[in-house]
Coordinates of C-alpha atoms in Angstrom, one line a residue:
Chain A
M176 CA -30.0 -7.4 5.5
N177 CA -29.4 -7.0 1.6
V178 CA -26.9 -3.1 1.2
V179 CA -26.9 -0.8 -1.5
V180 CA -23.4 1.1 -1.7
L181 CA -22.9 3.6 -3.9
V182 CA -19.4 4.4 -5.3
K183 CA -17.8 6.7 -7.5
Q184 CA -14.2 6.5 -9.3
I185 CA -12.4 10.0 -9.1
P186 CA -9.1 11.1 -10.0
D187 CA -7.0 10.4 -7.2
P188 CA -7.1 13.4 -4.6
A189 CA -3.7 13.1 -3.9
N190 CA -2.4 14.2 -7.6
P191 CA -3.1 17.5 -8.9
Y192 CA -6.2 17.8 -10.7
E193 CA -7.0 19.4 -14.2
L194 CA -10.2 21.6 -15.5
V195 CA -11.4 21.6 -19.1
D196 CA -14.2 24.2 -19.7
G197 CA -14.8 23.9 -16.2
R198 CA -15.3 20.1 -15.9
L199 CA -12.6 17.9 -14.4
K200 CA -10.2 16.0 -16.4
R201 CA -11.3 12.2 -15.9
G202 CA -8.9 10.8 -18.7
V203 CA -6.2 11.1 -15.5
A204 CA -3.7 8.0 -15.1
Q205 CA -4.5 7.7 -11.8
K206 CA -7.8 6.8 -10.7
V207 CA -9.1 5.4 -7.5
M208 CA -12.8 5.0 -5.6
D209 CA -13.6 7.8 -3.8
P210 CA -11.6 7.3 -0.7
G211 CA -15.3 8.7 1.4
D212 CA -16.7 5.4 -0.4
E213 CA -15.1 3.4 1.9
Y214 CA -16.4 4.1 5.0
G215 CA -19.9 2.9 3.0
V216 CA -18.4 -0.3 2.0
E217 CA -16.9 -0.8 5.0
A218 CA -19.9 0.4 6.9
A219 CA -22.0 -1.8 4.6
L220 CA -20.0 -5.4 5.3
R221 CA -20.0 -4.9 8.9
L222 CA -24.2 -4.9 8.5
V223 CA -23.8 -7.7 6.5
D224 CA -21.6 -9.9 8.7
Q225 CA -24.3 -9.0 11.7
F226 CA -27.5 -9.6 10.4
G227 CA -26.6 -11.6 6.9
G228 CA -27.6 -10.4 3.4
E229 CA -25.5 -8.9 0.3
V230 CA -23.7 -6.0 -0.4
N231 CA -24.4 -5.0 -3.9
V232 CA -22.4 -1.7 -5.2
I233 CA -23.6 0.9 -7.4
S234 CA -21.7 3.1 -9.3
M235 CA -22.3 5.5 -12.4
G236 CA -19.2 6.8 -15.1
P237 CA -17.6 5.3 -18.0
A238 CA -16.4 2.2 -18.6
A239 CA -13.1 2.3 -16.2
A240 CA -15.0 3.1 -13.1
M241 CA -15.7 -1.0 -13.0
E242 CA -12.1 -0.5 -11.2
A243 CA -13.7 0.9 -8.2
I244 CA -16.3 -1.6 -8.2
R245 CA -13.6 -4.2 -8.2
R246 CA -11.8 -2.4 -5.3
A247 CA -15.2 -2.9 -3.5
L248 CA -15.5 -6.4 -4.5
S249 CA -12.5 -6.9 -3.4
M250 CA -12.8 -6.1 0.0
G251 CA -15.6 -8.6 0.2
A252 CA -19.2 -6.7 -1.4
H253 CA -20.9 -9.8 -3.5
K254 CA -21.8 -8.1 -6.8
G255 CA -22.0 -4.9 -8.4
V256 CA -23.9 -2.6 -11.1
L257 CA -21.9 0.1 -13.1
V258 CA -24.4 2.8 -15.0
T259 CA -22.3 3.1 -18.4
D260 CA -23.9 5.7 -21.3
D261 CA -22.2 8.4 -23.5
A262 CA -25.5 10.3 -22.8
L263 CA -24.6 10.3 -19.3
G264 CA -21.6 12.7 -20.1
G265 CA -21.4 15.9 -17.9
A266 CA -24.7 15.0 -15.8
D267 CA -25.4 16.9 -12.6
A268 CA -26.5 15.9 -9.5
L269 CA -30.1 15.5 -10.1
A270 CA -29.3 13.1 -13.7
T271 CA -27.2 11.2 -11.5
A272 CA -29.4 10.3 -8.4
R273 CA -32.8 9.3 -11.3
V274 CA -29.5 7.0 -12.5
L275 CA -29.0 5.9 -9.5
A276 CA -32.4 5.7 -8.0
A277 CA -33.3 3.3 -11.0
A278 CA -30.0 0.9 -10.6
I279 CA -31.2 0.2 -7.0
K280 CA -34.9 -0.4 -7.6
R281 CA -33.8 -3.0 -10.0
S282 CA -33.3 -5.2 -7.1
E283 CA -34.4 -5.5 -3.4
F284 CA -32.9 -3.4 -0.8
D285 CA -33.2 -2.7 2.9
L286 CA -30.5 0.0 2.8
V287 CA -28.6 2.6 0.5
I288 CA -25.1 4.1 2.0
A289 CA -23.6 6.5 0.7
G290 CA -20.9 8.8 1.6
V291 CA -21.2 12.6 2.9
E292 CA -20.0 14.6 -0.5
S293 CA -18.0 13.3 -3.6
T294 CA -14.3 14.4 -3.0
D295 CA -13.9 15.4 -6.5
G296 CA -18.1 16.9 -7.0
S297 CA -18.4 18.0 -3.5
T298 CA -22.2 18.7 -4.1
G299 CA -23.5 16.2 -1.1
V300 CA -27.0 16.2 -2.6
V301 CA -26.9 13.4 -4.5
P302 CA -28.2 11.4 -1.9
Q303 CA -30.5 12.9 -0.4
M304 CA -31.9 13.4 -4.1
V305 CA -32.0 9.7 -4.7
A306 CA -33.7 9.1 -1.1
E307 CA -36.4 11.5 -2.4
L308 CA -36.8 9.9 -5.6
L309 CA -36.9 6.1 -4.0
G310 CA -39.2 7.5 -1.7
V311 CA -37.8 5.9 1.6
P312 CA -36.2 8.4 4.5
Q313 CA -33.1 9.6 4.6
S314 CA -30.5 10.3 7.5
T315 CA -27.4 11.8 6.8
F316 CA -23.8 12.6 8.7
A317 CA -24.0 8.9 10.2
K318 CA -20.5 8.9 12.8
E319 CA -22.3 5.5 13.8
I320 CA -24.8 3.1 13.1
E321 CA -26.9 0.5 14.8
A322 CA -29.3 -1.8 13.2
K323 CA -32.2 -3.4 14.2
D324 CA -34.1 -5.9 11.9
S325 CA -36.7 -3.2 10.4
S326 CA -35.2 0.2 12.1
L327 CA -31.7 2.0 12.6
T328 CA -30.6 4.2 14.6
I329 CA -27.4 6.6 13.9
K330 CA -25.4 9.2 15.9
R331 CA -25.7 11.8 13.3
Q332 CA -22.4 14.4 13.6
T333 CA -23.6 18.1 14.1
A334 CA -21.2 21.3 14.4
A335 CA -22.2 21.2 18.4
G336 CA -21.7 17.7 19.0
Y337 CA -24.7 14.2 18.0
D338 CA -28.1 13.6 17.4
M339 CA -29.7 10.4 17.8
V340 CA -31.7 9.7 14.8
E341 CA -34.0 6.4 14.1
C342 CA -35.8 5.3 10.9
P343 CA -37.6 2.9 9.4
L344 CA -35.9 0.5 6.8
P345 CA -35.5 0.8 3.9
A346 CA -33.6 4.0 4.2
V347 CA -30.6 5.7 2.6
I348 CA -28.0 6.9 4.5
T349 CA -24.7 8.6 4.4
V350 CA -21.6 8.0 6.1
T351 CA -18.8 10.7 7.7
A352 CA -14.7 9.3 7.3
G353 CA -15.0 9.4 11.2
V354 CA -17.8 6.0 11.2
N355 CA -15.0 3.1 10.9
E356 CA -12.1 2.2 9.6
P357 CA -12.2 0.9 6.4
R358 CA -10.6 -2.7 5.8
Y359 CA -7.5 -3.1 3.1
P360 CA -8.2 -5.4 0.1
T361 CA -7.0 -8.9 1.3
F362 CA -5.2 -11.1 -1.9
K363 CA -7.6 -13.6 -1.0
G364 CA -10.2 -10.7 -1.9
I365 CA -8.4 -9.2 -4.8
M366 CA -8.6 -13.3 -6.8
Q367 CA -11.8 -13.7 -5.5
A368 CA -13.2 -10.1 -7.3
K369 CA -12.8 -11.2 -10.3
S370 CA -15.5 -13.8 -10.5
K371 CA -18.5 -12.0 -8.7
P372 CA -21.1 -10.9 -10.6
V373 CA -21.3 -7.3 -12.2
D374 CA -23.7 -5.9 -14.4
T375 CA -23.1 -3.0 -17.0
V376 CA -25.7 -1.5 -17.9
S377 CA -27.1 1.5 -20.0
L378 CA -29.6 4.3 -19.5
G379 CA -32.1 2.5 -21.9
D380 CA -31.6 -0.5 -19.7
L381 CA -32.5 1.1 -16.9
G382 CA -35.6 2.6 -19.0
L383 CA -34.5 5.7 -18.6
G384 CA -34.0 8.3 -22.0
G385 CA -31.6 11.3 -22.7
D386 CA -33.9 13.7 -21.2
D387 CA -33.2 12.4 -17.9
A388 CA -29.6 12.6 -18.3
K389 CA -29.5 16.2 -19.4
P390 CA -28.1 18.6 -16.6
T391 CA -30.1 21.0 -15.6
Q392 CA -27.2 22.8 -14.1
S393 CA -24.5 24.0 -15.7
V394 CA -21.3 25.6 -14.7
D395 CA -20.4 29.0 -15.9
A396 CA -16.6 29.9 -14.4
V397 CA -14.5 27.5 -12.1
N398 CA -12.0 30.5 -10.6
P399 CA -9.1 29.1 -8.4
A400 CA -9.6 30.7 -4.9
P401 CA -7.9 34.3 -4.3
E402 CA -4.6 34.2 -3.1
R403 CA -3.9 35.6 0.2
G404 CA -2.3 38.9 0.0
A405 CA 0.7 40.0 2.0
G406 CA -0.4 41.8 5.5
E407 CA -0.3 45.3 6.7
K408 CA 2.9 46.7 8.0
F409 CA 3.5 48.7 10.8
E410 CA 6.3 50.8 11.3
D411 CA 7.0 51.2 15.3
D412 CA 7.6 54.8 16.0
G413 CA 5.9 54.5 19.4
T414 CA 2.2 54.2 18.3
G415 CA 2.5 50.3 17.3
A416 CA 0.6 49.4 20.0
A417 CA -2.1 51.8 19.9
K418 CA -2.5 50.6 15.6
V419 CA -2.5 47.1 16.3
A420 CA -5.6 47.4 18.8
D421 CA -7.2 50.2 16.3
L422 CA -6.8 47.1 13.9
L423 CA -8.0 44.7 16.5
K424 CA -11.0 46.8 16.7
Q425 CA -12.2 47.3 13.5
L426 CA -12.0 43.0 12.8
K427 CA -14.0 43.5 16.3
V428 CA -11.7 40.9 17.9
I429 CA -11.7 43.9 21.1
Chain B
M76 CA 8.8 -15.8 -20.6
K77 CA 6.1 -13.5 -19.7
F78 CA 7.8 -10.2 -18.3
I79 CA 4.0 -8.4 -18.6
L80 CA 3.0 -8.3 -14.5
S81 CA -1.1 -9.7 -14.7
E82 CA -3.4 -7.0 -13.2
E83 CA -3.5 -9.5 -10.1
Q84 CA -0.1 -8.8 -9.3
M85 CA -0.1 -5.2 -10.1
L86 CA -3.1 -5.5 -7.2
F87 CA -1.4 -7.2 -4.7
R88 CA 1.4 -4.7 -5.4
H89 CA -1.0 -1.8 -4.9
T90 CA -2.5 -3.0 -1.9
V91 CA 1.2 -3.8 -0.4
R92 CA 2.0 -0.4 -1.0
E93 CA -0.7 1.6 0.0
F94 CA -0.9 0.0 3.1
L95 CA 2.4 0.6 3.8
E96 CA 2.6 4.0 3.2
K97 CA -0.1 4.6 5.7
E98 CA 1.4 1.6 8.7
C99 CA 4.7 1.9 7.7
T100 CA 5.6 5.9 7.5
P101 CA 9.0 6.9 7.9
E102 CA 8.4 7.7 11.5
I103 CA 7.6 4.4 12.0
A104 CA 10.2 2.5 9.9
R105 CA 12.6 4.2 12.6
S106 CA 11.5 1.6 15.6
G107 CA 11.5 -1.5 14.6
F108 CA 9.2 -4.9 14.1
N109 CA 6.0 -4.5 14.9
R110 CA 4.3 -7.4 16.0
E111 CA 0.6 -5.9 14.8
R112 CA 1.4 -4.6 11.8
W113 CA 3.0 -8.1 11.0
A114 CA -0.4 -9.5 11.6
Q115 CA -2.1 -7.0 9.5
L116 CA 0.2 -8.3 6.8
A117 CA -0.2 -11.7 7.5
Q118 CA -4.2 -10.3 6.8
L119 CA -3.3 -9.5 3.9
G120 CA -2.0 -12.1 2.9
A121 CA 1.6 -10.7 2.3
V122 CA 3.2 -13.2 4.3
G123 CA 1.6 -16.7 3.1
L124 CA 1.7 -15.6 -0.1
A125 CA 3.8 -18.7 -1.0
A126 CA 2.5 -20.7 1.3
P127 CA -0.5 -23.6 -0.5
A128 CA -3.7 -22.5 -0.7
D129 CA -5.3 -25.5 2.1
E130 CA -1.8 -24.1 4.0
G131 CA -3.3 -20.6 4.7
G132 CA -1.9 -19.1 1.9
L133 CA -2.4 -18.4 -1.9
G134 CA -0.1 -21.0 -3.5
L135 CA 1.8 -18.2 -5.3
G136 CA 4.9 -18.0 -6.0
E137 CA 8.8 -15.9 -6.5
V138 CA 7.4 -13.8 -8.9
D139 CA 4.6 -12.9 -6.6
L140 CA 6.6 -12.1 -3.9
V141 CA 9.5 -9.9 -5.3
L142 CA 7.6 -7.4 -5.9
L143 CA 5.4 -7.4 -2.6
L144 CA 9.5 -7.5 -1.3
E145 CA 10.1 -4.5 -3.8
E146 CA 7.9 -2.6 -1.9
A147 CA 8.6 -3.7 1.3
G148 CA 12.6 -2.1 0.3
R149 CA 10.5 0.9 -0.7
A150 CA 9.1 1.5 2.6
A151 CA 12.1 0.4 4.5
L152 CA 9.6 -1.8 6.6
P153 CA 11.6 -3.3 9.4
D154 CA 10.1 -7.0 9.4
P155 CA 11.3 -10.3 8.7
L156 CA 9.3 -10.7 5.6
I157 CA 12.8 -12.0 3.5
E158 CA 13.3 -14.2 6.3
T159 CA 9.3 -15.5 6.6
S160 CA 7.7 -15.3 3.3
M161 CA 10.7 -15.5 1.1
V162 CA 12.9 -17.8 2.5
A163 CA 10.9 -20.3 5.1
I164 CA 7.6 -20.5 3.7
P165 CA 8.7 -22.2 0.9
L166 CA 11.6 -23.8 2.9
L167 CA 8.4 -25.4 5.2
R168 CA 6.4 -25.9 2.2
E169 CA 9.2 -28.1 0.7
A170 CA 10.1 -29.6 4.0
E171 CA 6.5 -30.8 4.1
A172 CA 6.4 -29.4 7.8
N173 CA 2.8 -28.3 7.4
D174 CA 2.0 -27.4 11.4
L175 CA 4.5 -24.7 11.7
L176 CA 4.1 -23.8 8.1
L177 CA 0.0 -22.9 8.8
E178 CA 1.2 -20.9 12.1
A179 CA 3.9 -18.7 9.8
A180 CA 1.4 -18.3 7.1
D181 CA -1.4 -16.9 9.5
G182 CA 1.1 -14.8 11.2
D183 CA 1.0 -15.8 14.7
V184 CA 4.8 -17.6 14.2
V185 CA 7.2 -14.8 13.0
M186 CA 10.3 -16.9 11.6
S187 CA 13.8 -15.8 10.8
V188 CA 16.8 -17.8 9.9
G189 CA 20.3 -18.6 9.9
L190 CA 21.8 -19.9 6.5
A191 CA 25.9 -21.3 6.5
G192 CA 26.0 -18.7 4.0
S193 CA 25.4 -15.9 6.2
R194 CA 26.9 -15.0 9.8
Y195 CA 24.7 -13.5 11.5
V196 CA 20.4 -13.9 12.0
T197 CA 18.3 -10.8 11.8
Y198 CA 15.5 -9.7 13.7
A199 CA 16.2 -13.6 16.2
T200 CA 14.7 -11.6 19.0
D201 CA 11.6 -10.6 17.2
A202 CA 11.1 -14.3 15.6
D203 CA 9.4 -17.2 17.2
V204 CA 11.1 -19.8 15.5
L205 CA 14.5 -19.7 14.3
L206 CA 15.1 -22.2 11.1
L207 CA 19.2 -22.8 11.5
Q208 CA 21.1 -24.8 9.0
L209 CA 23.6 -27.4 10.4
G210 CA 26.1 -29.0 7.8
G211 CA 23.6 -30.0 5.1
A212 CA 20.1 -30.0 7.2
M213 CA 17.5 -27.4 8.7
F214 CA 16.4 -27.6 12.2
A215 CA 13.6 -25.7 13.6
L216 CA 14.7 -24.1 17.1
Q217 CA 12.6 -22.1 19.7
R218 CA 14.1 -19.2 20.7
D219 CA 14.7 -20.4 24.2
D220 CA 16.7 -23.0 22.6
V221 CA 19.6 -20.3 21.8
K222 CA 21.5 -17.9 23.6
L223 CA 21.8 -14.6 20.7
Q224 CA 24.1 -11.8 21.2
L225 CA 22.8 -8.6 19.7
M226 CA 25.7 -7.7 17.0
P227 CA 26.4 -3.7 16.6
S228 CA 25.4 -2.5 13.1
I229 CA 24.7 0.6 11.5
D230 CA 20.9 -0.4 11.1
M231 CA 19.5 -1.3 14.4
A232 CA 15.7 -1.0 12.7
R233 CA 17.1 -4.5 11.0
P234 CA 18.8 -6.0 14.3
V235 CA 21.5 -8.7 14.0
F236 CA 22.7 -11.1 16.2
R237 CA 25.3 -13.8 16.5
V238 CA 23.2 -17.4 17.9
E239 CA 24.8 -19.8 19.5
W240 CA 23.2 -23.6 19.5
L241 CA 22.4 -25.0 22.8
S242 CA 23.5 -28.2 22.3
E243 CA 20.3 -31.2 21.6
A244 CA 17.9 -28.9 20.7
G245 CA 15.7 -28.4 17.9
T246 CA 14.1 -30.4 15.2
K247 CA 14.8 -31.4 12.0
I248 CA 13.1 -30.4 8.9
G249 CA 14.6 -31.7 6.2
E250 CA 17.8 -31.7 5.1
G251 CA 19.8 -32.1 1.1
A252 CA 22.0 -29.8 -0.5
D253 CA 18.6 -28.3 -3.0
L254 CA 16.8 -27.6 0.3
V255 CA 19.7 -25.2 1.6
E256 CA 20.9 -23.7 -1.6
A257 CA 17.5 -22.7 -3.0
A258 CA 16.9 -21.5 1.1
F259 CA 20.1 -19.4 0.3
D260 CA 19.4 -18.2 -3.4
R261 CA 15.8 -17.0 -2.5
A262 CA 17.3 -14.8 0.6
V263 CA 19.2 -13.1 -1.8
L264 CA 16.9 -12.8 -4.2
G265 CA 14.4 -11.4 -1.5
A266 CA 17.5 -8.7 -0.8
A267 CA 17.6 -7.9 -4.3
A268 CA 14.2 -7.0 -4.2
Q269 CA 14.4 -4.6 -1.2
L270 CA 17.6 -2.9 -2.4
L271 CA 15.4 -1.9 -5.9
G272 CA 13.0 -0.9 -3.9
I273 CA 15.0 1.4 -1.7
A274 CA 16.9 3.0 -4.6
Q275 CA 13.7 3.7 -6.4
R276 CA 12.5 5.6 -3.6
C277 CA 15.7 7.4 -2.9
V278 CA 15.5 8.7 -6.3
E279 CA 12.1 9.9 -6.3
M280 CA 12.9 11.7 -2.6
A281 CA 15.6 13.4 -4.2
A282 CA 13.8 14.4 -7.3
D283 CA 11.2 15.4 -5.0
Y284 CA 13.2 17.6 -3.3
A285 CA 15.3 18.6 -6.4
K286 CA 11.7 20.3 -7.6
E287 CA 11.2 21.9 -4.4
R288 CA 15.0 23.4 -3.2
H289 CA 15.5 26.6 -5.0
Q290 CA 18.7 28.1 -5.5
F291 CA 20.1 30.6 -7.8
G292 CA 16.4 31.7 -7.7
K293 CA 15.5 28.4 -9.6
P294 CA 14.8 24.6 -8.5
I295 CA 18.0 22.7 -7.8
G296 CA 16.6 19.9 -10.4
S297 CA 16.6 22.2 -13.4
F298 CA 20.5 22.3 -13.0
Q299 CA 22.3 19.6 -14.9
A300 CA 24.7 19.0 -12.2
I301 CA 21.5 17.4 -10.1
K302 CA 19.1 16.5 -12.8
H303 CA 21.9 14.1 -14.8
K304 CA 22.8 12.6 -11.4
L305 CA 19.0 11.5 -10.7
A306 CA 19.0 10.4 -14.5
D307 CA 21.9 7.7 -14.0
A308 CA 20.3 7.0 -11.0
L309 CA 17.1 6.2 -12.4
L310 CA 19.0 4.0 -15.4
M311 CA 20.7 1.8 -13.0
V312 CA 17.4 0.9 -11.1
E313 CA 15.6 0.2 -14.5
F314 CA 18.3 -1.9 -15.9
A315 CA 18.6 -3.5 -12.4
R316 CA 14.7 -4.5 -12.3
P317 CA 14.1 -7.0 -15.0
V318 CA 17.4 -9.2 -13.7
V319 CA 16.0 -9.2 -10.1
Y320 CA 12.5 -10.4 -11.7
R321 CA 14.1 -12.6 -14.1
A322 CA 16.3 -14.2 -10.9
A323 CA 12.7 -14.4 -9.8
A324 CA 11.6 -16.4 -12.4
S325 CA 14.5 -18.5 -12.3
I326 CA 13.8 -19.7 -9.0
A327 CA 10.3 -20.5 -10.1
E328 CA 11.1 -22.6 -12.5
V329 CA 13.9 -24.1 -11.0
S330 CA 16.3 -23.2 -13.6
H331 CA 19.6 -24.2 -14.1
H332 CA 21.0 -20.7 -13.9
R333 CA 19.5 -20.3 -10.4
E334 CA 22.5 -19.1 -9.0
R335 CA 24.0 -17.2 -11.6
D336 CA 20.7 -15.5 -12.0
V337 CA 20.2 -14.6 -8.4
S338 CA 23.7 -13.0 -7.8
M339 CA 23.3 -11.1 -11.0
A340 CA 20.3 -9.4 -9.2
K341 CA 21.9 -9.0 -6.1
V342 CA 25.4 -7.5 -8.1
Y343 CA 22.8 -4.9 -10.1
A344 CA 20.3 -4.1 -7.1
G345 CA 23.1 -3.3 -4.9
R346 CA 24.6 -1.6 -7.3
A347 CA 21.5 0.5 -8.1
A348 CA 21.0 1.4 -4.6
K349 CA 24.5 2.5 -4.0
R350 CA 24.2 4.8 -6.7
A351 CA 20.7 5.8 -5.9
T352 CA 21.3 6.5 -2.2
R353 CA 24.8 8.2 -2.9
A354 CA 22.8 10.5 -5.5
A355 CA 20.1 11.5 -3.1
L356 CA 22.3 12.3 -0.7
Q357 CA 24.3 14.6 -2.7
T358 CA 21.0 16.4 -4.1
L359 CA 19.8 16.8 -0.4
G360 CA 22.8 18.2 0.6
A361 CA 24.0 18.6 4.7
I362 CA 20.1 18.0 5.0
G363 CA 20.8 14.4 3.9
Y364 CA 23.3 13.8 6.5
T365 CA 21.0 14.5 9.5
Q366 CA 19.1 12.1 12.0
E367 CA 16.0 14.1 11.6
H368 CA 15.6 13.6 7.3
D369 CA 14.7 10.2 6.5
L370 CA 17.2 9.4 4.0
H371 CA 19.3 7.8 6.8
I372 CA 16.8 5.1 7.0
W373 CA 16.7 4.2 3.4
M374 CA 20.1 4.2 3.1
K375 CA 21.8 2.4 6.0
R376 CA 19.0 -0.3 4.6
S377 CA 21.0 -0.3 1.6
W378 CA 24.5 -1.2 3.4
S379 CA 23.1 -3.4 5.7
L380 CA 21.2 -5.7 2.8
E381 CA 24.5 -4.9 0.3
A382 CA 26.1 -6.9 3.1
A383 CA 23.5 -9.8 3.7
W384 CA 23.3 -13.2 2.0
G385 CA 26.5 -12.5 0.3
T386 CA 28.3 -9.4 -0.7
S387 CA 28.3 -8.0 -4.5
D388 CA 32.2 -9.4 -4.7
F389 CA 30.9 -12.6 -3.5
H390 CA 28.2 -13.0 -5.8
R391 CA 30.4 -11.7 -8.8
D392 CA 32.5 -14.7 -7.9
R393 CA 29.5 -16.8 -8.3
I394 CA 28.9 -15.4 -11.3
A395 CA 32.3 -15.9 -12.5
D396 CA 32.3 -19.8 -11.3
E397 CA 29.0 -20.2 -13.9
V398 CA 30.5 -18.2 -16.8
M399 CA 34.3 -20.0 -16.4
G400 CA 32.7 -23.7 -15.5

């Protein structure tokens, strides 16, 4: 089973972020593979352990995003592709999906795994668009994965519990943080990662042009969430209980 | 000599930091050795780093190890990493005791060491095998071959034992002044590296607190009395670091200044740890004296490591001996 994992390099969410013109400043020192993608890498490694095949890690980003691919390789993935092109700066979800789909199509695959959403962008729509562009089924929010030769059953996390979803392969799935416990890269893995094959490709290499990378959405403004105001204070002059009751009625609590 | 760390060395260090931040939180660091964590450390490759590649290790050396031990100090890891990875494994490697080496590198056999230059044996009840020095030779003993007495210590997460050797027990694994002296110097280097990590962590802990704690309407870190204190402590840490790395290189290169260099490392790192822990305690004020705050974990570890494998006075004497000839 050949599994593609989509990964993204993001500024370390443990550090404060900075916005410039409504876009996240990516030139910061501390960058990491999106912690949400580690679950995808782990899920892929487990499937390949079970069925054989290879884990191919694909990412789109600036040249430094190679570190995210290296991280996945040091966890045990077999090879990687980084799509990097100046024309891709500011790409939106659709442009990203076009690029990733084109990169995935370059080799044979049985399954594409992505996180539910990126920790920085949080659009949560790229994997669905990728599935559409590839013309394969998608099943999302997997918290458990069970694979057979040509089909896949997942427990799909829902607000109320979970759905059991079965789909034929090839397919695109997204995994939640509950799906597994990602392994740490071992020292041996780190040393071996250096010699694993990694391709760096441009838009042109994928047969795409500048128009494919043009964003169709733009961010007009980014505002911080309003701070919580001070609460209302009641002086208890004997009517305090009634006032509280009124307030609760207003809020439709009682 | 190259003092720039390789990308690989930085990744090893990063991996261990990431692992310890999750698996050895201050809460966990209070509770002592844990075999499951040890198995995970071995799985990462941190335990057997110095074992040859065909004996379950990576064939790496002291310069790589010192970075990991610095992280262990930073996390106040209560495991015998100095004893096993820095001392026992290189010793078994040099003595060509391959069976034991493989088991130690895999994390199956936890080791501690008792050397003539050190009064007590650490983690003796957690270890499966003790490597003990008798005269100029090293012996491997099972835990049942010795009588252990837990000694009172300020740092109970790093327990120390008096070891009574029951007669006729043990297997000789090697002998010679080179073997036992190198083992002692490695232990000293390990302690120096951990002290450095402790010092760094305490400066950071104090700086974080100084940014959050307000007095007179401002963060206390804006007052010179606090910021100069922490800047001075950081200076000591930065002065100590290259001395510790140099000592690691001296062991790796079998330099004839090895003794002097490791002694300097212990003195410098010990001084940095003393300055940093005190600065942290003074910055934190009363909260720093409580059991509930985490500072005491690092403070106590710094005291117990300061006393381990030769105090600063002992190491100053060794430096003086080499200078005076």
